[in-house]
Short mmCIF file of C-alpha atoms in Angstrom, two decimals:
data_model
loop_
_atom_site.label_atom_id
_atom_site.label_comp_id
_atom_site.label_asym_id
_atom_site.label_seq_id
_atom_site.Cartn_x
_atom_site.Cartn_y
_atom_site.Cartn_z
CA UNK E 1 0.00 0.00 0.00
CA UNK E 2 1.49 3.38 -1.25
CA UNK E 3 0.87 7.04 0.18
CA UNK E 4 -1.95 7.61 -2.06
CA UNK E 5 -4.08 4.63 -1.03
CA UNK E 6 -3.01 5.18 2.38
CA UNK E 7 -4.50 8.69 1.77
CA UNK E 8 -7.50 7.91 0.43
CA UNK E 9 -8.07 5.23 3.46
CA UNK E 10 -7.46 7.93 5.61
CA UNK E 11 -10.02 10.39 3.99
CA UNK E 12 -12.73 6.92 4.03
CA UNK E 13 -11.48 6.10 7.92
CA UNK E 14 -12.85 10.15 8.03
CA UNK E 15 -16.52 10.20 6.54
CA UNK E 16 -16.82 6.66 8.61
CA UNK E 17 -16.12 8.43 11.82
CA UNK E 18 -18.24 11.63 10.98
CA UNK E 19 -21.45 8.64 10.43
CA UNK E 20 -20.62 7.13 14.04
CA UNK E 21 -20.83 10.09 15.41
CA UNK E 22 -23.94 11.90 13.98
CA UNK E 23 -25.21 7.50 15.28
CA UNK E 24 -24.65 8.62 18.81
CA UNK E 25 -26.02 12.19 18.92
CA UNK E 26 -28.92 10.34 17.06
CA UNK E 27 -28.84 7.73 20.22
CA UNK E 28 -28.82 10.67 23.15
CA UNK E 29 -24.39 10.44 23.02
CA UNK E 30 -23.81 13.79 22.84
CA UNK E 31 -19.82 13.87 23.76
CA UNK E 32 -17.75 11.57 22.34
CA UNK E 33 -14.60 11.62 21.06
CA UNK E 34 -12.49 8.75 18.82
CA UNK E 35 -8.81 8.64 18.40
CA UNK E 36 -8.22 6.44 15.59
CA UNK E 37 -4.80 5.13 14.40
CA UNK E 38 -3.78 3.20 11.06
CA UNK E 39 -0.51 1.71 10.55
CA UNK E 40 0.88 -0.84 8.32
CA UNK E 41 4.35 -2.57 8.61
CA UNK E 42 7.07 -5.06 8.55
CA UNK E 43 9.68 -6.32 11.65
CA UNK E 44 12.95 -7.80 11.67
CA UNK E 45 14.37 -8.62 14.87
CA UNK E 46 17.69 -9.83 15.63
CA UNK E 47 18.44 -12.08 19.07
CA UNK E 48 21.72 -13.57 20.08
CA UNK E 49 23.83 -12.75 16.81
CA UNK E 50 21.06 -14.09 14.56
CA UNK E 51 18.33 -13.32 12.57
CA UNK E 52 14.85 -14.08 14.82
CA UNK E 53 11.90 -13.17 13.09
CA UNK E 54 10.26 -12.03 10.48
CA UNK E 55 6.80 -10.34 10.23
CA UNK E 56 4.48 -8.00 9.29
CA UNK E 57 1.07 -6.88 10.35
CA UNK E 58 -1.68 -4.77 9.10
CA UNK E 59 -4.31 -2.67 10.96
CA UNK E 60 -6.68 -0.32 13.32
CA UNK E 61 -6.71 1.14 16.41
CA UNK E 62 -9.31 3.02 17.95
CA UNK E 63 -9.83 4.63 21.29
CA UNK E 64 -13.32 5.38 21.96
CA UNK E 65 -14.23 8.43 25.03
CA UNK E 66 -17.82 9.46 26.37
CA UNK E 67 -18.30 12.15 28.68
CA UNK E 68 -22.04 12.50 30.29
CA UNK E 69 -22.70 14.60 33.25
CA UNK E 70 -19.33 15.26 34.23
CA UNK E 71 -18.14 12.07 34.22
CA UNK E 72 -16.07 10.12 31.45
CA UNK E 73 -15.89 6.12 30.38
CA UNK E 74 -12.81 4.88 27.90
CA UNK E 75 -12.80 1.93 26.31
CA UNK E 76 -10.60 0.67 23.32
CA UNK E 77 -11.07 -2.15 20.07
CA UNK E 78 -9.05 -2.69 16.62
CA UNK E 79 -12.12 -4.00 14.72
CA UNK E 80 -13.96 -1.42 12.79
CA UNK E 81 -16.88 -3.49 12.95
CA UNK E 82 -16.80 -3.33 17.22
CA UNK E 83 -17.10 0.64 17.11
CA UNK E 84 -19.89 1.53 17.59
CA UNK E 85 -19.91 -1.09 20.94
CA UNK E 86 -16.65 0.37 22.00
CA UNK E 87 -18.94 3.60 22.02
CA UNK E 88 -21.71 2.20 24.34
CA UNK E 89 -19.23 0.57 26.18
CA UNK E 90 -17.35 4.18 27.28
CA UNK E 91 -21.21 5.45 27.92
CA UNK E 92 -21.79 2.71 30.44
CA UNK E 93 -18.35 3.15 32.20
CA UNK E 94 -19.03 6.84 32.50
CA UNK E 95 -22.99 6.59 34.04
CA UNK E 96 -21.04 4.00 36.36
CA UNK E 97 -18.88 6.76 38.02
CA UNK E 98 -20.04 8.28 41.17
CA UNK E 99 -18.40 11.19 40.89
CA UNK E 100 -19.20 14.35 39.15
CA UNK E 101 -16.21 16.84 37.82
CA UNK E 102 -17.77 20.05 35.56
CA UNK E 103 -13.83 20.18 34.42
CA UNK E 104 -14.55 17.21 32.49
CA UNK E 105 -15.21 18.15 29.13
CA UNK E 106 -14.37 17.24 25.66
CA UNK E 107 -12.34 20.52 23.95
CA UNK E 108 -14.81 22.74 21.34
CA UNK E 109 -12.72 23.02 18.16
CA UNK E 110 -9.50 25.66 17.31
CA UNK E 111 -8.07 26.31 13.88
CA UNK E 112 -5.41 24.20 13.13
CA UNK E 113 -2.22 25.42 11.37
CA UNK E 114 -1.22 23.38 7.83
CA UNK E 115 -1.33 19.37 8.32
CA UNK E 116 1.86 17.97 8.85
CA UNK E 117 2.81 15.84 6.25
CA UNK E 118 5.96 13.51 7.33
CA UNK E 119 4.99 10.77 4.73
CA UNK E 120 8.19 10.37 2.50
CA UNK E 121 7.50 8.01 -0.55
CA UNK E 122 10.88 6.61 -0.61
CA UNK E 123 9.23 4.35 2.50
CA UNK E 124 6.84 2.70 -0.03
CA UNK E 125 10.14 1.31 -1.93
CA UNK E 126 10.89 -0.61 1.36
CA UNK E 127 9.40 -4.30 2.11
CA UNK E 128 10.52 -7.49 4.24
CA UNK E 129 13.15 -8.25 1.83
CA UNK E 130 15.14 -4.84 2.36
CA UNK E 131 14.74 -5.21 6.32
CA UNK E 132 16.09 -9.13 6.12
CA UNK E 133 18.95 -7.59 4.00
CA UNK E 134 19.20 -4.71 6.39
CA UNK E 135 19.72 -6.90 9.27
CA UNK E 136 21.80 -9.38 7.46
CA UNK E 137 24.36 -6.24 6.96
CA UNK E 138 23.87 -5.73 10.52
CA UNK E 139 25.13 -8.74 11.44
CA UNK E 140 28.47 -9.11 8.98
CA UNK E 141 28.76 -5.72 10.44
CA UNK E 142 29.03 -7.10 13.69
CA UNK E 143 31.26 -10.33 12.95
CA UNK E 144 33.73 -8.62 10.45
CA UNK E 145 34.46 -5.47 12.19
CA UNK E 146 33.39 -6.60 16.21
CA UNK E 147 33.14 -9.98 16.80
CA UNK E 148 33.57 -9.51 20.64
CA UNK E 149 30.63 -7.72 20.81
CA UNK E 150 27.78 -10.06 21.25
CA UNK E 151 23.88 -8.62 19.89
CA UNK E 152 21.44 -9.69 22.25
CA UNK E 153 18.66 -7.98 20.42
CA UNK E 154 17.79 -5.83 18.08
CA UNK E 155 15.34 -5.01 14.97
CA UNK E 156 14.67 -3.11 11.86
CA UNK E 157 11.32 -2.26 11.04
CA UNK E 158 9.38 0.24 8.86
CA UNK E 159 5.74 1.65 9.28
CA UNK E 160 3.07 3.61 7.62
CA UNK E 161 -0.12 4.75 8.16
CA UNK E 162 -2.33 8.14 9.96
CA UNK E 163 -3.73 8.98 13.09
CA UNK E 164 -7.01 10.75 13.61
CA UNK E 165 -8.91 12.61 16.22
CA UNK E 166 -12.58 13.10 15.58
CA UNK E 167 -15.24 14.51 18.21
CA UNK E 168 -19.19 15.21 18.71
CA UNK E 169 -17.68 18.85 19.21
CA UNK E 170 -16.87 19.09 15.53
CA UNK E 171 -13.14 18.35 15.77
CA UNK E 172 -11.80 15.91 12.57
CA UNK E 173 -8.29 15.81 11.84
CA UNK E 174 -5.64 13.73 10.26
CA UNK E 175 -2.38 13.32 9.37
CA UNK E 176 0.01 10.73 7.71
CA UNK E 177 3.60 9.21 9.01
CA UNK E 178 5.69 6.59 7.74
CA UNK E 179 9.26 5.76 9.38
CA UNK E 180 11.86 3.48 9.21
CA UNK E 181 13.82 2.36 12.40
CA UNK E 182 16.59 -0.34 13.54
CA UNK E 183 18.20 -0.41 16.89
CA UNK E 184 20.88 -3.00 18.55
CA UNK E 185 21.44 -4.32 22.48
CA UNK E 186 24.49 -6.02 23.37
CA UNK E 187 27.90 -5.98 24.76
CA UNK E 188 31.25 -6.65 24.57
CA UNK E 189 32.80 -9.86 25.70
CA UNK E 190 36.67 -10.47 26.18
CA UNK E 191 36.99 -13.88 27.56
CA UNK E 192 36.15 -13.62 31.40
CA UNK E 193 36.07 -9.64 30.90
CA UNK E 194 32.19 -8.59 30.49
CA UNK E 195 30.86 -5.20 29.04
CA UNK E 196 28.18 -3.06 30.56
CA UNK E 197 25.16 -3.78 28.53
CA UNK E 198 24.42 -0.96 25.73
CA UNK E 199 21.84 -0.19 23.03
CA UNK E 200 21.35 2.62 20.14
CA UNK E 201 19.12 3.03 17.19
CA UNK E 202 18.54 5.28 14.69
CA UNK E 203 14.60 6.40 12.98
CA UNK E 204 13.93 8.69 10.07
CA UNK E 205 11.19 9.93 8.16
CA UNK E 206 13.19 8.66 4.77
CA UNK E 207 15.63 6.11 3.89
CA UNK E 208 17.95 8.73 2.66
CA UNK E 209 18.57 10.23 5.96
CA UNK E 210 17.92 6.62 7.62
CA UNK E 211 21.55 5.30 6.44
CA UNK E 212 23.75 8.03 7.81
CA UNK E 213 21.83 8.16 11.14
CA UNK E 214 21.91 4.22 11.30
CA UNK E 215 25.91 4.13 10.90
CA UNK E 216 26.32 6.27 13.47
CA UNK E 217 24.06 4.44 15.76
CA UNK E 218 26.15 1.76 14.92
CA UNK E 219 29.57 3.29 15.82
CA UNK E 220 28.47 4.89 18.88
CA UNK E 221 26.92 1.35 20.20
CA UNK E 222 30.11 -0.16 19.28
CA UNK E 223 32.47 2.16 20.93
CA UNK E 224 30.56 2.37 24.05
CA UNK E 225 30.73 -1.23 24.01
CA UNK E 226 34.13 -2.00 23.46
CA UNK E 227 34.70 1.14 25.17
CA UNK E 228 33.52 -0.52 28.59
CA UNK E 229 35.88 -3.58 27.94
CA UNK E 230 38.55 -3.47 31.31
CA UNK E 231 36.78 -1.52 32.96
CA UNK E 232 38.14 -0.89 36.63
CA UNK E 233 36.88 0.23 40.11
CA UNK E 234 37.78 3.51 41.60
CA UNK E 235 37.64 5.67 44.73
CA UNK E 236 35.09 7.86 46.30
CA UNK E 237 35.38 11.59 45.28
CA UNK E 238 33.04 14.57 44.55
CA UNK E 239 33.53 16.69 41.43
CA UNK E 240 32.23 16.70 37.78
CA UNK E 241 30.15 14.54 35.34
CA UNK E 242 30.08 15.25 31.95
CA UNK E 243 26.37 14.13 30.25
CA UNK E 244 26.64 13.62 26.35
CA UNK E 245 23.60 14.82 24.28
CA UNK E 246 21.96 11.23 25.15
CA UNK E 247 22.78 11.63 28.68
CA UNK E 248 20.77 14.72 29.17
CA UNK E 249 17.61 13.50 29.35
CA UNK E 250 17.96 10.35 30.66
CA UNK E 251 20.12 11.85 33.60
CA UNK E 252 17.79 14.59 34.75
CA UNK E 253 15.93 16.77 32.32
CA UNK E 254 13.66 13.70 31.74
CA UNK E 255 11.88 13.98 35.54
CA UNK E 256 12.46 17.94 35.04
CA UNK E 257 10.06 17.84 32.24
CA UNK E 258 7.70 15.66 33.87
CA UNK E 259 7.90 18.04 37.13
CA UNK E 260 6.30 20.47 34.61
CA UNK E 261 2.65 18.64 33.25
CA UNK E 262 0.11 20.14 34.69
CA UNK E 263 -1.53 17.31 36.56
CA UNK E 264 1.64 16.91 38.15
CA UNK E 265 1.60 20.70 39.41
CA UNK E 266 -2.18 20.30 40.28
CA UNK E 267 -1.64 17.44 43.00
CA UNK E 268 1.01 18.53 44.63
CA UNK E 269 3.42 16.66 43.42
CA UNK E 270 5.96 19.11 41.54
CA UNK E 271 8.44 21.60 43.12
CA UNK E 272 8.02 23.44 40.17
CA UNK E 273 5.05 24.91 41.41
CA UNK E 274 3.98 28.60 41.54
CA UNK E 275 7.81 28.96 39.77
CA UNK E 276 6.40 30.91 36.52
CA UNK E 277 8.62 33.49 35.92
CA UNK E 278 11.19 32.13 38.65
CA UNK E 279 14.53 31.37 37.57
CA UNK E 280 15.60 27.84 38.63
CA UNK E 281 18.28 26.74 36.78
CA UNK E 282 21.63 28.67 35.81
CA UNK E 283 21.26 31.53 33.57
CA UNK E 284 23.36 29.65 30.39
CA UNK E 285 20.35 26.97 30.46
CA UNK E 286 17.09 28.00 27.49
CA UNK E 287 15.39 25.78 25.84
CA UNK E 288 11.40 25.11 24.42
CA UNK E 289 8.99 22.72 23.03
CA UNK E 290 8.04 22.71 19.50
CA UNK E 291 5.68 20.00 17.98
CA UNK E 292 5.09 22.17 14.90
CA UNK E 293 8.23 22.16 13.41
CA UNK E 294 7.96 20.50 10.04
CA UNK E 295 11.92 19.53 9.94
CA UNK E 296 11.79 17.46 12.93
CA UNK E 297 10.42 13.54 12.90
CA UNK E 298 7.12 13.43 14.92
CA UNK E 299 5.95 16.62 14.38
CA UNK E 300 2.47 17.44 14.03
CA UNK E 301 -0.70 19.64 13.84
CA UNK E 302 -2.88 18.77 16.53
CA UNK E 303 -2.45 17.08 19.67
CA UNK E 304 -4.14 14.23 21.52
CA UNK E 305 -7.53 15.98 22.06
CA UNK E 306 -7.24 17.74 18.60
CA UNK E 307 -5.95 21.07 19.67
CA UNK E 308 -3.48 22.97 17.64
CA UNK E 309 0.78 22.46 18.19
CA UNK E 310 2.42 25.64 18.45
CA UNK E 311 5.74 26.30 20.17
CA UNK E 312 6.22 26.99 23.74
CA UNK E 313 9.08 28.37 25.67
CA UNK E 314 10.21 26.01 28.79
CA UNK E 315 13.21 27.95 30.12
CA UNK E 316 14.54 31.27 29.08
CA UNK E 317 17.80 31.92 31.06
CA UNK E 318 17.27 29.46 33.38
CA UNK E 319 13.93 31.06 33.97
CA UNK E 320 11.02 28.95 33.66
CA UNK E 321 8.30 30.46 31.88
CA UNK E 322 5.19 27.71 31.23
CA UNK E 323 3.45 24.02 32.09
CA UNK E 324 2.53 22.23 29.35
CA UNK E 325 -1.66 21.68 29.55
CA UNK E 326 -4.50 19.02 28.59
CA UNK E 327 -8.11 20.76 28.57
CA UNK E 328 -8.96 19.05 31.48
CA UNK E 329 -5.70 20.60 33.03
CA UNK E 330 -6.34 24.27 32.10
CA UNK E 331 -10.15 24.07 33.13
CA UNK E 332 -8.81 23.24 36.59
CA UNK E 333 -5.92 25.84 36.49
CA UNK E 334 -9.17 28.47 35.25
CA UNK E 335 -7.34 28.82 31.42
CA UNK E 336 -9.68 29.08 28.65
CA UNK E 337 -8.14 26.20 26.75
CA UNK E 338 -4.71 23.86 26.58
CA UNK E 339 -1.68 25.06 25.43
CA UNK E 340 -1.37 21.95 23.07
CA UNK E 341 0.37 19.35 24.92
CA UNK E 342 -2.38 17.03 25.31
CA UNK E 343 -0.46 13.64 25.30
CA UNK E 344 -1.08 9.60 24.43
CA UNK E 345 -1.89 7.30 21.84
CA UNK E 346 -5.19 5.68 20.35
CA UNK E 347 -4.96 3.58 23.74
CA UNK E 348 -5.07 5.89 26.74
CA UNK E 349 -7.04 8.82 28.22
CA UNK E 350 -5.52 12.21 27.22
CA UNK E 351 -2.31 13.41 29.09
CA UNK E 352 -0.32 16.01 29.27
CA UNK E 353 3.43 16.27 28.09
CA UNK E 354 6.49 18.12 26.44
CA UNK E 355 6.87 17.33 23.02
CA UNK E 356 9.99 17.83 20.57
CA UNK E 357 12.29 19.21 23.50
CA UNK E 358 15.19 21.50 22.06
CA UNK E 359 17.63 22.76 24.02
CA UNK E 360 19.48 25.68 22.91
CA UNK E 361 23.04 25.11 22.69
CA UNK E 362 26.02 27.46 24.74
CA UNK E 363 28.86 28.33 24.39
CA UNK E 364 31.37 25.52 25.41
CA UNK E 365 33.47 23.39 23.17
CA UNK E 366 32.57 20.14 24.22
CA UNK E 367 36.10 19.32 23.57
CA UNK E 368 36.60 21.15 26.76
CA UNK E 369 34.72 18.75 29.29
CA UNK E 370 37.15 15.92 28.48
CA UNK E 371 40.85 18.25 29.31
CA UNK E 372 39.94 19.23 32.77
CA UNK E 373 42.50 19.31 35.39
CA UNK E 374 40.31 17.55 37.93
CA UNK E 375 38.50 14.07 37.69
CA UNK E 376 35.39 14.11 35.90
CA UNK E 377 32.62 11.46 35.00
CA UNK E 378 31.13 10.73 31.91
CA UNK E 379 27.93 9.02 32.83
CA UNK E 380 27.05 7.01 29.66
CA UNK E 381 23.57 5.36 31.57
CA UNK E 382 22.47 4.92 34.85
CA UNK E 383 20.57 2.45 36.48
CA UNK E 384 18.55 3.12 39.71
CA UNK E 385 15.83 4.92 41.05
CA UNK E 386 13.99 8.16 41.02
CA UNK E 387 11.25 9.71 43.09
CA UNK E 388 9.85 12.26 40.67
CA UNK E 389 8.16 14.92 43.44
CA UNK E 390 11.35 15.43 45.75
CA UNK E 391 13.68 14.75 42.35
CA UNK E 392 16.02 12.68 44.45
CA UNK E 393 17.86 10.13 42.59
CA UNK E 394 20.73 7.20 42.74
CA UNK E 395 22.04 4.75 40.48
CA UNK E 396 24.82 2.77 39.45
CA UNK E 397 26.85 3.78 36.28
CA UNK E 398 26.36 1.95 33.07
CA UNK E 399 29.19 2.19 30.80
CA UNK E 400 30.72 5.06 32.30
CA UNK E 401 34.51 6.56 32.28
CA UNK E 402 36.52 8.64 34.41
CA UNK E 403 38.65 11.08 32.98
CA UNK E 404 41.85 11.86 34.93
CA UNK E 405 44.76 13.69 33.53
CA UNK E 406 43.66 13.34 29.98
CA UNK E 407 43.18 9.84 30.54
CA UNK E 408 40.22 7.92 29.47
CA UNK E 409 39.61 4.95 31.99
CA UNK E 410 36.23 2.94 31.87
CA UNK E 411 35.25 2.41 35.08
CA UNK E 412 32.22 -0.18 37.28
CA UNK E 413 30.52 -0.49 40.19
CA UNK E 414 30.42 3.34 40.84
CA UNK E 415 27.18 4.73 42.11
CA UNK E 416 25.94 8.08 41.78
CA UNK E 417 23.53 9.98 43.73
CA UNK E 418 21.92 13.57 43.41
CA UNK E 419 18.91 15.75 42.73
CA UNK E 420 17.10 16.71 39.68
CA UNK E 421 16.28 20.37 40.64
CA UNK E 422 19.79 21.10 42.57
CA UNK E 423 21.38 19.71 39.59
CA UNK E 424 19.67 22.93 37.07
CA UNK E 425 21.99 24.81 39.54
CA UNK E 426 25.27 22.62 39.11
CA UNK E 427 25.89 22.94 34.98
CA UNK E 428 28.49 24.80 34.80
CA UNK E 429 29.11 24.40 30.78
CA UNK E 430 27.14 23.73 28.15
CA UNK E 431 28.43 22.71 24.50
CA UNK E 432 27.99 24.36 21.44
CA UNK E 433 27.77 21.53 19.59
CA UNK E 434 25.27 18.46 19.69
CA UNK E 435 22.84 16.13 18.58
CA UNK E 436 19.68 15.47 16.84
CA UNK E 437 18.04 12.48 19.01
CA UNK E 438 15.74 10.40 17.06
CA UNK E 439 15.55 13.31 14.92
CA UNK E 440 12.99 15.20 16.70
CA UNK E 441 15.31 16.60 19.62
CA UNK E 442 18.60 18.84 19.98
CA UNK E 443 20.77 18.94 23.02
CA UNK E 444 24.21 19.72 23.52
CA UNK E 445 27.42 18.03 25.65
CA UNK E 446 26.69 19.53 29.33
CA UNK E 447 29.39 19.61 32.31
CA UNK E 448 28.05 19.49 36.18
CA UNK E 449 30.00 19.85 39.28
CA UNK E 450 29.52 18.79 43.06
CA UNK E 451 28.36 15.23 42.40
CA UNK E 452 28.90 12.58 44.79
CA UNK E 453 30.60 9.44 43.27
CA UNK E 454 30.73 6.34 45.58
CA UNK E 455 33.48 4.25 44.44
CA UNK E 456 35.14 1.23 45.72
CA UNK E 457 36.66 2.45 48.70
CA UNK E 458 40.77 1.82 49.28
CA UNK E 459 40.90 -0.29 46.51
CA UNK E 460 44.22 2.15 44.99
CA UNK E 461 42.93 0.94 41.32
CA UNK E 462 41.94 4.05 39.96
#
């Protein structure tokens, strides 16, 4: 199936929606809303240096909400033909709740900017013969060039297909996607010397980006994994940690972000609330959400309740300046509408999220992270725990190095512990250069100070 068929199932998948729901305003529904997806695809996957499976799979998605009285049911199907149940289904769930919330409301329609369309036709070239070849090259990549890294898993896939948002309100939207992806998990095995487990991957909107993105995937996976080959245990000390792009997210912006959503503010559970306008991380730190942007992978119109993308700042100068909002969410907070960060998929209830995080880049040369005088960490992953209202955190490098006197020494069983909010306040560089992750968001090199790294005390390996 091609873009154009795809298109016109799309534009069908429409005028069936639009009949369901004039059905239930006929039938005394009178607010209901369907998110609909559409995809069709093919799978490789890879497991223990071979190929695995092959497969490929065809169909709906549909995720059905009623709201009556204040009060809302959800309930889910992939047949077509089980609609218009799914619909009386949600109604029943929602008379069932005791509890009546005016907030609770389906959104009345917005104009939408231009559909974004991230459909490339170079996807419709691709079928399970190119992914079997795909992963085939994979693998002599592996054995020629690494054979002591061992793949535990991995895949290469592609997918095509539209999601829509329809509503009793008068909302009907739509937009097509089609990606390719591949990722690997492994690591590197030296006789009784063990690697830290690692993973990358690489997903575009076109194969002609795809292969670039997917070889560097590829290197970084296997230089982190050979990379973490004799790795040794090290002393106790506080000082710096240097986060690559990756890194970022995963070490602390991640929670940050989620400290942000609205329902999050609204219980009590962020310490970013009543900050608006409040500066609360160091001045060198900006950055915003922008689902709109056509260039990135993702990107799109309309969010999970239909609502209209648009770009919002986050931080500017370390000053934070919004929350990211469902409908539900701003009724509560006494806004007139979302922002357009309704989040979710054809499967859940809207809610709310950053999308397409860019973070503006400084001033640093990255270059510079790696020559200081003093120790510093380079925290590849980290495994532990989080509790996302006090932002506390701890966890064992994954992966890791210490750099010491310009030298690069992988290190293990070195624990780090800290807090997402004081650590806003401990960058102390951020790099001018960076990276575009999954290709729908930038961040730079960053360089924190005045972490606590438990090593493995009087060991004298360091």
């Amino acid at each position: 199936m091609d873009k154009a068929e795809i298109t016109r199932k799309m534009e069908k998948t429409k005028d069936e929606l639009s009949s369901l729901l004039d059905k239930a305003k006929k039938n005394g529904i009178s607010d209901v809303e369907i998110c609909a997806g559409y995809s069709i695809g093919a799978d490789v996957s890879l497991e223990k240096n071979d190929l695995n499976n092959a497969a490929s799979g065809e169909g709906f998605s549909f995720g059905v909400r009623v709201i009556e009285n204040g009060a809302q049911g959800f309930a889910t199907t992939n047949q077509f033909s089980n609609l218009w149940d799914a619909v009386l289904e949600a109604k029943t769930l929602a008379k069932a709740q005791g509890v009546s919330d005016p907030d609770l409301v389906l959104p009345e329609p917005r104009p939408l900017l231009e559909p974004i369309d991230s459909y490339d036709p170079s996807i419709d070239e691709l079928g399970l013969p190119f992914l079997v070849d795909l992963a085939k090259e994979t693998l002599e990549w592996k054995s020629s060039q690494f054979p002591k890294i061992s793949l535990d898993s991995g895949s290469v896939s592609y997918g095509k297909g539209f999601d829509l948002l329809a509503s009793s309100k008068g909302i009907l939207c739509g937009e097509l996607s089609a990606s390719l992806s591949a990722y690997v998990m492994g690591m590197a095995i030296d006789g009784d010397d063990i690697g830290s487990f690692d993973s990358d991957g690489a997903s575009s909107g076109s194969l002609k980006t795809f292969r670039p993105r997917w070889e560097k995937a590829k290197k970084d996976f296997s230089d982190n994994c050979m990379g973490a080959l004799g790795a040794r245990k090290i002393d106790s000390f506080k000082g710096y940690v240097i986060l690559p792009p990756e890194s970022v997210y995963s070490f602390f912006l991640g929670m940050f972000l989620g400290s942000l959503t609205a329902s999050s503010i609204r219980k009590g559970k962020s310490k970013m609330a009543n900050k608006l306008g409040s500066k609360v991380a160091v001045k060198e730190l900006s950055m915003f959400a922008d689902p709109y942007n056509k260039e990135l992978f993702g990107s799109t119109s309309f969010d999970r309740e239909g609502q209209p993308t648009q770009r919002l700042e986050i931080l500017n100068d370390g000053i934070l300046q919004n929350y990211f909002y469902n409908t539900y969410e701003a009724k509560k907070a006494g806004l007139p509408h979302s922002n357009g960060f309704a989040s979710g998929g054809n499967t859940t209830l809207p809610g709310c999220s950053a999308k397409q995080v860019q973070i503006k880049p400084g001033s640093a040369s990255k270059d510079s992270f790696f020559q200081l005088s003093d120790r510093a960490v380079y925290v590849n992953r980290v495994s532990g725990t989080s509790e996302g209202s006090s932002g506390d955190f701890s966890g064992v490098l994954k992966g890791g190095y210490v750099y010491e006197k310009g030298e690069k020494i992988p290190i293990k069983e070195v624990q780090i512990v800290g807090n997402v909010f004081s650590a806003l306040n401990q960058i102390v560089g951020i790099s001018k250069e960076g990276e575009l992750l999954g290709e729908s968001r930038w961040a730079p090199y960053m360089l924190l100070e005045g972490f606590a790294i438990t090593g493995t005390m009087g060991d004298g390996n360091t």
